[in-house]
Amino acid sequence: MKGRIHSIETCGTVDGPGLRYIIFMQGCLMRCQFCHNPDTWKMSDGKEVTVQELVDDIESYLPFFQASGGGVTVSGGEPLIQTKFITELFKELKKLGVHTAIDTSGGCYSKSPSFRKSLDELLSLTDLVLMDLKQINPERHKTLTGLKNDHILDFAKYLSEKQIPIWVRHVLVPGITDFDEDLYKLADFIQTLSNVERIEVLPYHKLGVYKWEELGYDYPLQGIEPPTEDRVNNAIAILNRHHRSTASESMI
Ligand code: SF4
């Protein structure tokens, strides 16, 4: 089976536990204003690879990952657009005893029986989901990403029902996702989930702006600076207020 990927990082340290082989899948339904990978958006870009090609490459790094308690993370773009391909990949990785993680925005989640069937099979092979919760406020979420957030919150609830461990991730952007009222609501929503292992605050940065310029896209967050250390600590404190998990700072 073939999938479409954007790129591979062989020594990731922030997208899951331990050292990780990270596969950035091609294609995304969202258009987040802070996206640092806009070159993953178009499904027609990137390159085709087979499951076997990826497994062969991953196998050469296995001793390093496994010694560190790491594994493989599929990120994006939005990996769940290519659920069937990732399922076939994870089947092979599970035969090798590899820890598997998916980094997703949940933007393509749907309750349709066909999607649920594919998703359930994939989740049965998934050890961890890195779940982006970008904005709890529905209007601000739509402005930020182009999509509403109700189905994304449904996806988080579904993962809780299925008891799939998740790390919640929240990108903190001044004036966009950094309002105390929203952070408190997000903390209250997270409290309703029973599968949260960790909450991460990812301070907004501008490292991907050059890609927008190269692609000829107008960068919508022009003039917005990364959050101050105080605001990052404030978000960590609010999201951790229910003490159900350990909130920490990480990188996008
Ligand atoms: S979901 Fe991720 S890849 Fe897609 S637009 Fe948002 S930040 Fe970019």
Short mmCIF file of C-alpha atoms and ligand atoms in Angstrom, two decimals:
data_model
loop_
_atom_site.label_atom_id
_atom_site.label_comp_id
_atom_site.label_asym_id
_atom_site.label_seq_id
_atom_site.Cartn_x
_atom_site.Cartn_y
_atom_site.Cartn_z
CA MET A 1 0.00 0.00 0.00
CA LYS A 2 1.18 3.52 -0.80
CA GLY A 3 0.82 6.69 1.21
CA ARG A 4 1.73 10.30 0.58
CA ILE A 5 4.26 11.85 2.92
CA HIS A 6 5.83 15.26 3.24
CA SER A 7 9.04 14.32 5.04
CA ILE A 8 10.70 12.24 7.74
CA GLU A 9 12.60 13.23 10.87
CA THR A 10 14.70 10.41 12.27
CA CYS A 11 15.52 11.74 15.70
CA GLY A 12 12.52 13.62 17.10
CA THR A 13 12.48 14.37 20.81
CA VAL A 14 9.20 16.24 21.44
CA ASP A 15 6.46 14.30 19.66
CA GLY A 16 5.95 11.47 22.12
CA PRO A 17 8.13 9.65 24.66
CA GLY A 18 11.82 8.92 23.99
CA LEU A 19 13.57 9.31 20.65
CA ARG A 20 11.15 9.07 17.76
CA TYR A 21 11.05 8.46 14.04
CA ILE A 22 8.52 11.01 12.82
CA ILE A 23 6.62 10.71 9.56
CA PHE A 24 4.97 13.92 8.39
CA MET A 25 2.02 12.95 6.23
CA GLN A 26 0.86 15.06 3.31
CA GLY A 27 -2.57 16.70 3.29
CA CYS A 28 -4.60 18.72 5.79
CA LEU A 29 -8.19 20.00 5.90
CA MET A 30 -7.39 22.85 8.25
CA ARG A 31 -5.70 26.15 7.49
CA CYS A 32 -4.34 27.18 10.87
CA GLN A 33 -3.09 30.74 10.94
CA PHE A 34 0.01 29.69 12.88
CA CYS A 35 0.78 26.61 10.75
CA HIS A 36 4.52 26.12 10.36
CA ASN A 37 4.04 23.41 7.74
CA PRO A 38 1.78 24.96 5.08
CA ASP A 39 3.69 22.91 2.52
CA THR A 40 1.89 19.82 3.89
CA TRP A 41 -1.58 21.17 3.04
CA LYS A 42 -2.03 20.04 -0.57
CA MET A 43 -2.64 16.33 -0.92
CA SER A 44 -1.11 16.40 -4.40
CA ASP A 45 2.30 17.54 -3.09
CA GLY A 46 4.84 15.42 -1.21
CA LYS A 47 5.95 11.98 -2.35
CA GLU A 48 4.53 8.49 -2.45
CA VAL A 49 6.04 5.76 -0.30
CA THR A 50 5.09 2.17 0.43
CA VAL A 51 4.62 0.71 3.89
CA GLN A 52 7.55 -1.60 3.26
CA GLU A 53 9.88 1.27 2.32
CA LEU A 54 9.09 3.01 5.60
CA VAL A 55 9.42 -0.17 7.65
CA ASP A 56 12.81 -0.95 6.08
CA ASP A 57 14.05 2.51 6.98
CA ILE A 58 12.56 2.45 10.49
CA GLU A 59 14.17 -0.91 11.23
CA SER A 60 17.65 0.57 10.88
CA TYR A 61 16.90 3.04 13.70
CA LEU A 62 15.04 0.65 15.99
CA PRO A 63 17.85 -0.01 18.50
CA PHE A 64 18.13 3.73 19.22
CA PHE A 65 14.39 4.26 19.66
CA GLN A 66 13.82 1.24 21.76
CA ALA A 67 16.79 1.96 24.06
CA SER A 68 15.28 5.40 24.75
CA GLY A 69 11.70 4.21 25.26
CA GLY A 70 10.74 5.87 21.98
CA GLY A 71 9.10 4.72 18.79
CA VAL A 72 7.33 6.06 15.71
CA THR A 73 5.05 9.11 15.54
CA VAL A 74 2.91 9.85 12.51
CA SER A 75 2.29 13.59 12.24
CA GLY A 76 1.39 15.98 9.45
CA GLY A 77 -0.37 17.62 7.86
CA GLU A 78 -3.26 15.58 9.16
CA PRO A 79 -2.43 11.87 9.43
CA LEU A 80 -6.02 10.69 9.78
CA ILE A 81 -6.67 11.62 6.15
CA GLN A 82 -4.60 8.51 5.34
CA THR A 83 -5.97 6.24 8.05
CA LYS A 84 -5.80 3.04 6.00
CA PHE A 85 -2.16 3.54 5.09
CA ILE A 86 -1.17 4.27 8.69
CA THR A 87 -3.10 1.20 9.86
CA GLU A 88 -1.08 -1.00 7.50
CA LEU A 89 2.13 0.67 8.68
CA PHE A 90 1.25 0.23 12.37
CA LYS A 91 0.39 -3.44 11.78
CA GLU A 92 3.96 -3.98 10.60
CA LEU A 93 5.43 -1.87 13.41
CA LYS A 94 3.51 -3.78 16.04
CA LYS A 95 5.06 -7.02 14.72
CA LEU A 96 8.42 -5.38 15.58
CA GLY A 97 7.23 -4.25 19.02
CA VAL A 98 7.40 -0.54 18.17
CA HIS A 99 5.61 2.11 20.27
CA THR A 100 3.19 3.97 17.96
CA ALA A 101 1.81 7.50 18.25
CA ILE A 102 -0.37 9.74 16.11
CA ASP A 103 -0.13 13.53 16.24
CA THR A 104 -3.53 14.81 15.07
CA SER A 105 -5.78 17.85 15.03
CA GLY A 106 -8.82 15.56 14.72
CA GLY A 107 -10.01 17.82 11.90
CA CYS A 108 -11.27 14.99 9.72
CA TYR A 109 -13.02 13.05 12.51
CA SER A 110 -16.53 11.94 11.65
CA LYS A 111 -19.12 9.66 13.22
CA SER A 112 -19.84 7.99 9.88
CA PRO A 113 -19.76 4.19 10.27
CA SER A 114 -17.12 3.75 7.55
CA PHE A 115 -14.73 6.28 9.12
CA ARG A 116 -15.35 4.86 12.61
CA LYS A 117 -14.56 1.34 11.36
CA SER A 118 -11.22 2.45 9.89
CA LEU A 119 -10.44 4.60 12.90
CA ASP A 120 -11.18 1.81 15.38
CA GLU A 121 -8.80 -0.52 13.59
CA LEU A 122 -6.08 2.13 13.64
CA LEU A 123 -6.66 2.96 17.31
CA SER A 124 -6.33 -0.71 18.23
CA LEU A 125 -2.73 -0.42 16.99
CA THR A 126 -2.01 3.01 18.53
CA ASP A 127 -0.30 3.49 21.90
CA LEU A 128 -0.65 7.26 22.18
CA VAL A 129 -2.48 10.15 20.51
CA LEU A 130 -1.02 13.65 20.62
CA MET A 131 -4.28 15.59 20.45
CA ASP A 132 -4.20 19.23 19.40
CA LEU A 133 -6.92 21.28 21.06
CA LYS A 134 -6.36 24.61 19.41
CA GLN A 135 -9.23 26.74 20.69
CA ILE A 136 -12.22 25.79 22.85
CA ASN A 137 -14.17 28.85 21.70
CA PRO A 138 -16.00 27.75 18.51
CA GLU A 139 -15.96 31.12 16.74
CA ARG A 140 -12.32 31.77 17.52
CA HIS A 141 -11.53 28.20 16.46
CA LYS A 142 -13.16 28.79 13.08
CA THR A 143 -11.27 32.03 12.58
CA LEU A 144 -8.02 30.34 13.58
CA THR A 145 -8.33 27.12 11.57
CA GLY A 146 -11.13 27.53 9.04
CA LEU A 147 -13.17 24.76 10.72
CA LYS A 148 -15.57 24.53 13.64
CA ASN A 149 -14.41 22.55 16.67
CA ASP A 150 -17.44 20.49 17.71
CA HIS A 151 -16.32 17.35 15.87
CA ILE A 152 -12.80 17.78 17.27
CA LEU A 153 -14.12 17.87 20.83
CA ASP A 154 -16.24 14.81 19.94
CA PHE A 155 -13.06 13.09 18.79
CA ALA A 156 -11.36 13.83 22.12
CA LYS A 157 -14.39 12.39 23.93
CA TYR A 158 -14.32 9.32 21.71
CA LEU A 159 -10.66 8.70 22.55
CA SER A 160 -11.59 8.99 26.22
CA GLU A 161 -14.41 6.45 25.80
CA LYS A 162 -11.95 4.11 24.07
CA GLN A 163 -9.35 4.77 26.78
CA ILE A 164 -6.65 5.66 24.27
CA PRO A 165 -3.97 7.63 26.18
CA ILE A 166 -3.61 11.20 24.95
CA TRP A 167 -1.30 14.15 25.40
CA VAL A 168 -3.32 17.34 24.95
CA ARG A 169 -1.43 20.08 23.14
CA HIS A 170 -2.37 23.73 23.00
CA VAL A 171 -0.48 26.22 20.85
CA LEU A 172 -0.39 29.52 22.73
CA VAL A 173 -0.73 32.53 20.40
CA PRO A 174 -1.11 36.00 21.92
CA GLY A 175 -4.47 37.53 21.03
CA ILE A 176 -5.63 34.31 19.29
CA THR A 177 -5.53 31.36 21.74
CA ASP A 178 -4.30 33.08 24.89
CA PHE A 179 -7.44 34.30 26.65
CA ASP A 180 -7.88 33.29 30.28
CA GLU A 181 -11.62 32.68 29.77
CA ASP A 182 -10.87 30.17 26.99
CA LEU A 183 -8.04 28.52 28.89
CA TYR A 184 -10.34 27.96 31.88
CA LYS A 185 -12.99 26.45 29.60
CA LEU A 186 -10.39 24.26 27.95
CA ALA A 187 -9.19 23.09 31.37
CA ASP A 188 -12.79 22.25 32.31
CA PHE A 189 -13.23 20.27 29.08
CA ILE A 190 -9.97 18.40 29.64
CA GLN A 191 -11.17 17.49 33.11
CA THR A 192 -14.10 15.60 31.56
CA LEU A 193 -11.66 13.29 29.75
CA SER A 194 -10.34 10.24 31.57
CA ASN A 195 -7.41 9.41 29.30
CA VAL A 196 -5.15 12.49 29.58
CA GLU A 197 -1.57 11.64 30.44
CA ARG A 198 -0.07 15.04 29.82
CA ILE A 199 -1.02 18.61 28.86
CA GLU A 200 1.49 20.58 26.82
CA VAL A 201 1.55 24.29 26.10
CA LEU A 202 3.37 25.00 22.84
CA PRO A 203 4.44 28.66 22.60
CA TYR A 204 3.75 30.15 19.17
CA HIS A 205 6.86 30.79 17.08
CA LYS A 206 7.60 32.21 13.66
CA LEU A 207 9.97 29.57 12.31
CA GLY A 208 7.58 28.55 9.53
CA VAL A 209 6.80 32.04 8.21
CA TYR A 210 9.35 31.71 5.42
CA LYS A 211 7.37 28.77 4.01
CA TRP A 212 4.24 30.92 3.67
CA GLU A 213 6.34 33.47 1.79
CA GLU A 214 7.89 30.81 -0.47
CA LEU A 215 4.42 29.46 -1.28
CA GLY A 216 3.13 32.95 -2.03
CA TYR A 217 0.59 32.87 0.83
CA ASP A 218 -0.23 35.92 2.95
CA TYR A 219 0.84 35.22 6.52
CA PRO A 220 -2.17 36.07 8.71
CA LEU A 221 -0.32 36.52 12.01
CA GLN A 222 1.99 39.25 10.76
CA GLY A 223 3.13 41.36 13.72
CA ILE A 224 2.20 38.83 16.40
CA GLU A 225 5.11 37.96 18.66
CA PRO A 226 5.64 34.73 20.64
CA PRO A 227 4.05 34.73 24.11
CA THR A 228 6.01 35.94 27.12
CA GLU A 229 7.28 33.46 29.69
CA ASP A 230 4.66 34.83 32.10
CA ARG A 231 1.80 34.05 29.70
CA VAL A 232 3.19 30.56 29.02
CA ASN A 233 3.38 29.89 32.76
CA ASN A 234 -0.14 31.32 33.18
CA ALA A 235 -1.49 28.91 30.53
CA ILE A 236 0.34 25.97 32.11
CA ALA A 237 -1.12 26.86 35.52
CA ILE A 238 -4.69 27.24 34.22
CA LEU A 239 -4.66 24.09 32.11
CA ASN A 240 -3.22 22.18 35.06
CA ARG A 241 -5.72 23.55 37.58
CA HIS A 242 -7.57 20.31 38.00
CA HIS A 243 -4.32 18.44 38.68
CA ARG A 244 -5.36 15.49 36.58
CA SER A 245 -2.07 15.43 34.68
CA THR A 246 1.21 17.28 34.44
CA ALA A 247 1.10 20.39 32.27
CA SER A 248 4.39 21.42 30.72
CA GLU A 249 5.92 23.58 28.03
CA SER A 250 7.00 21.98 24.78
CA MET A 251 7.70 23.01 21.19
CA ILE A 252 5.37 23.08 18.20
S1 SF4 B 1 -3.76 21.06 11.54
FE1 SF4 B 1 -1.52 21.17 11.64
S2 SF4 B 1 -0.80 20.91 9.52
FE2 SF4 B 1 -3.00 21.39 9.43
S3 SF4 B 1 -3.06 23.61 9.14
FE3 SF4 B 1 -3.21 23.20 11.35
S4 SF4 B 1 -1.11 23.31 12.12
FE4 SF4 B 1 -1.00 23.09 9.87
#
